[in-house]
Short mmCIF file of C-alpha atoms in Angstrom, two decimals:
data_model
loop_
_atom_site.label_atom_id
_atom_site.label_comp_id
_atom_site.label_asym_id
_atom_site.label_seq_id
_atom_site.Cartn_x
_atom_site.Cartn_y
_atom_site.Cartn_z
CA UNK A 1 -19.24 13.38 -32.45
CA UNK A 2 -15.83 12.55 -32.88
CA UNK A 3 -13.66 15.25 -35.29
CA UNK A 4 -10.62 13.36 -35.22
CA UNK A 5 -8.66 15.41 -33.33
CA UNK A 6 -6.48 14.37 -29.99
CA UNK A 7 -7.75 15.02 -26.83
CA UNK A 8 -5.83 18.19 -25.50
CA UNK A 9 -5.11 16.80 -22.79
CA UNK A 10 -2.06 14.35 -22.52
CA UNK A 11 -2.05 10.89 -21.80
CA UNK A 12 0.45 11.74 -19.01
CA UNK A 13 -2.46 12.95 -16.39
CA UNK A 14 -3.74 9.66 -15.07
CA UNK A 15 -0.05 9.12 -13.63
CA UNK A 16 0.16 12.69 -12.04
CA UNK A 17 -3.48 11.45 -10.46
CA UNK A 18 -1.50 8.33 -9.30
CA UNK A 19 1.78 10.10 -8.62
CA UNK A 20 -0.54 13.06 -6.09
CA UNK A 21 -2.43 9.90 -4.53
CA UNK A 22 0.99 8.14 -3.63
CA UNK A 23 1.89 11.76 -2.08
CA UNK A 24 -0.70 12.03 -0.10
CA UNK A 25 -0.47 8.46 0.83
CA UNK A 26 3.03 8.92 2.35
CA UNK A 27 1.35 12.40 4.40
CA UNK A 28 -0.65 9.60 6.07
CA UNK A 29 1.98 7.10 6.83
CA UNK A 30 3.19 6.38 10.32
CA UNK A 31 0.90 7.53 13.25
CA UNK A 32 0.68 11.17 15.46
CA UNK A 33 2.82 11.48 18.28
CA UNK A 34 0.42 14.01 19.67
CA UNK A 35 -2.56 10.97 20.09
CA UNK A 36 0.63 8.85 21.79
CA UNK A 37 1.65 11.38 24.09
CA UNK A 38 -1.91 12.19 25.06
CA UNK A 39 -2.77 8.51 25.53
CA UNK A 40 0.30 8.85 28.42
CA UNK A 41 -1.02 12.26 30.10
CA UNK A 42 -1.84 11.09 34.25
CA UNK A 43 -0.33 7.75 33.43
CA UNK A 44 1.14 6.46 36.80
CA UNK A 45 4.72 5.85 36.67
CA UNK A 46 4.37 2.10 37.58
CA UNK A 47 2.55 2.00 34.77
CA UNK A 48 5.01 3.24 31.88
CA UNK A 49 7.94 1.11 33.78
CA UNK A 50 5.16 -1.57 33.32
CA UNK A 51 4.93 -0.81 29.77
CA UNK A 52 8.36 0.75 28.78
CA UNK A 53 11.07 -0.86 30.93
CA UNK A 54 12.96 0.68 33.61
CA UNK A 55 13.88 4.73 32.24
CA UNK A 56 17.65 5.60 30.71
CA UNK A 57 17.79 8.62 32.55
CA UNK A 58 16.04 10.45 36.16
CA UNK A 59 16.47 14.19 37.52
CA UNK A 60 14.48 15.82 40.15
CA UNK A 61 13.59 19.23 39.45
CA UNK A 62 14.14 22.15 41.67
CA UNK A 63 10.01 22.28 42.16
CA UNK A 64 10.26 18.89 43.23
CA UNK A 65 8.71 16.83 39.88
CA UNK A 66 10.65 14.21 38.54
CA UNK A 67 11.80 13.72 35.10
CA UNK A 68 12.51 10.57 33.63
CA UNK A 69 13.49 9.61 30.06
CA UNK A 70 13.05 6.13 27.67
CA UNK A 71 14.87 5.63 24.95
CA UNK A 72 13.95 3.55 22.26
CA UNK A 73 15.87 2.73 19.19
CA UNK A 74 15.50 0.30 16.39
CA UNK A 75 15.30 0.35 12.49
CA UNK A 76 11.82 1.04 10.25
CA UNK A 77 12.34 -2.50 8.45
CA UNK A 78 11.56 -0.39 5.03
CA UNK A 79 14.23 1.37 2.63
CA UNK A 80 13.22 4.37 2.52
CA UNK A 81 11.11 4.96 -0.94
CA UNK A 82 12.05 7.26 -4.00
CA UNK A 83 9.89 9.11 -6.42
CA UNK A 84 11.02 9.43 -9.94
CA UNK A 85 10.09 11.65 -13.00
CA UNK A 86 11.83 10.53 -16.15
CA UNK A 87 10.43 11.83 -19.79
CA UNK A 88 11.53 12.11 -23.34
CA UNK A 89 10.14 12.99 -26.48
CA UNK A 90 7.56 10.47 -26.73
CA UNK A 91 6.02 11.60 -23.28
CA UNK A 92 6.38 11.72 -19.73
CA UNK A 93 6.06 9.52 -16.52
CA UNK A 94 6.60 9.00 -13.11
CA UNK A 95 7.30 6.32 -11.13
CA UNK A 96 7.50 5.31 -7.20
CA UNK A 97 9.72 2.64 -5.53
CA UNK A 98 8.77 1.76 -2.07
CA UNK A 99 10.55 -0.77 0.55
CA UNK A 100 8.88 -3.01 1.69
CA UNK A 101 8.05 -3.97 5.61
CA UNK A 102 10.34 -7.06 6.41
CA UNK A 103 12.60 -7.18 3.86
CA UNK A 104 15.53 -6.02 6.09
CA UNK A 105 17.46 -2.42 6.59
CA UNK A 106 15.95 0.32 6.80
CA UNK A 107 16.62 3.42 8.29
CA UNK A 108 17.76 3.48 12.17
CA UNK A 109 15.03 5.02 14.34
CA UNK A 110 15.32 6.63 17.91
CA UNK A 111 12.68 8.10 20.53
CA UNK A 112 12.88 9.72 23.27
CA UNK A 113 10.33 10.23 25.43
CA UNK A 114 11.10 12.52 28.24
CA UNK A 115 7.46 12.38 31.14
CA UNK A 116 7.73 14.79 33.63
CA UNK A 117 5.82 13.33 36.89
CA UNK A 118 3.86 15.58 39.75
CA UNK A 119 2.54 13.16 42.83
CA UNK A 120 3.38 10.15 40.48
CA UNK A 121 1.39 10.97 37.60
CA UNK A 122 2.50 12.36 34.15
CA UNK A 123 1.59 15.68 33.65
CA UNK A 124 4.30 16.77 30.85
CA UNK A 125 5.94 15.34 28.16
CA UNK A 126 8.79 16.10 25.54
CA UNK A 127 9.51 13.02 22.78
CA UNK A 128 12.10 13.58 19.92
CA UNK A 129 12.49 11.16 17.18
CA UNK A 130 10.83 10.40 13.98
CA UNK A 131 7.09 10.23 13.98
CA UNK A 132 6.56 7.03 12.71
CA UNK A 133 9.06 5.22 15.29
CA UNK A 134 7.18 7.16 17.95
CA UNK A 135 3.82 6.92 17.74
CA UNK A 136 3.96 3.00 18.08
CA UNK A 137 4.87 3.83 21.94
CA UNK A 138 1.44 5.43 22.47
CA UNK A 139 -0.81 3.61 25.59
CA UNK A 140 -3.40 1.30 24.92
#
């Protein structure tokens, strides 16, 4: 039965549903550096030249492993998106503006992947840079 009164709740939820699914959404975006790094642990160096190019930088280490470090820089090839809450005395909303892939700019992106190599092989590793720029250099 229908008593003619207005839902309590306002018509406002269904885009704070939207608004916490386009939140989560952006959690998930880009990829995990941790997979990408593992994917490179007892690698072969001839293999990440093979893959990465010759490296920026080399040091021995007092223990005898070599380090080497790539370096990797580019841009995302999205604007970075915005989130925005506007609202007035007829109601609320919220909206989200994303770039989109390919349509130039975009923020500048660096990693750096420092491997540190025992009897040729990889068996440590320190990258810096942003996540999503990153994980694209895992191994596959």
């Amino acid at each position: 039965m229908n008593s003619g009164r207005k839902s309590p709740l306002p018509a406002r939820r269904p885009g704070l549903a939207l608004f916490a699914l386009v939140l989560a959404g952006c959690a998930t975006l880009g990829g995990d550096v941790e997979d990408a790094k593992r994917s490179w642990h007892g690698a072969r160096y001839e293999e990440v030249v093979l893959r990465w190019g010759e490296p920026a930088r080399h040091a021995t280490l007092a223990d005898g492993r070599d380090n080497y470090t790539w370096v990797s820089e580019g841009t995302s090839g999205v604007f970075p998106g915005s989130v925005i809450v506007f609202g007035g005395s007829g109601g609320a909303g919220v909206g989200a503006v994303f770039g989109l892939p390919g349509m130039g700019g975009g923020e500048p992106q660096r990693c750096e992947r420092t491997l540190t190599f025992k009897d040729g092989r990889v068996v440590e590793q320190t990258w810096l840079g942003q996540t999503a720029f990153c994980s694209q250099f895992r191994k596959e």
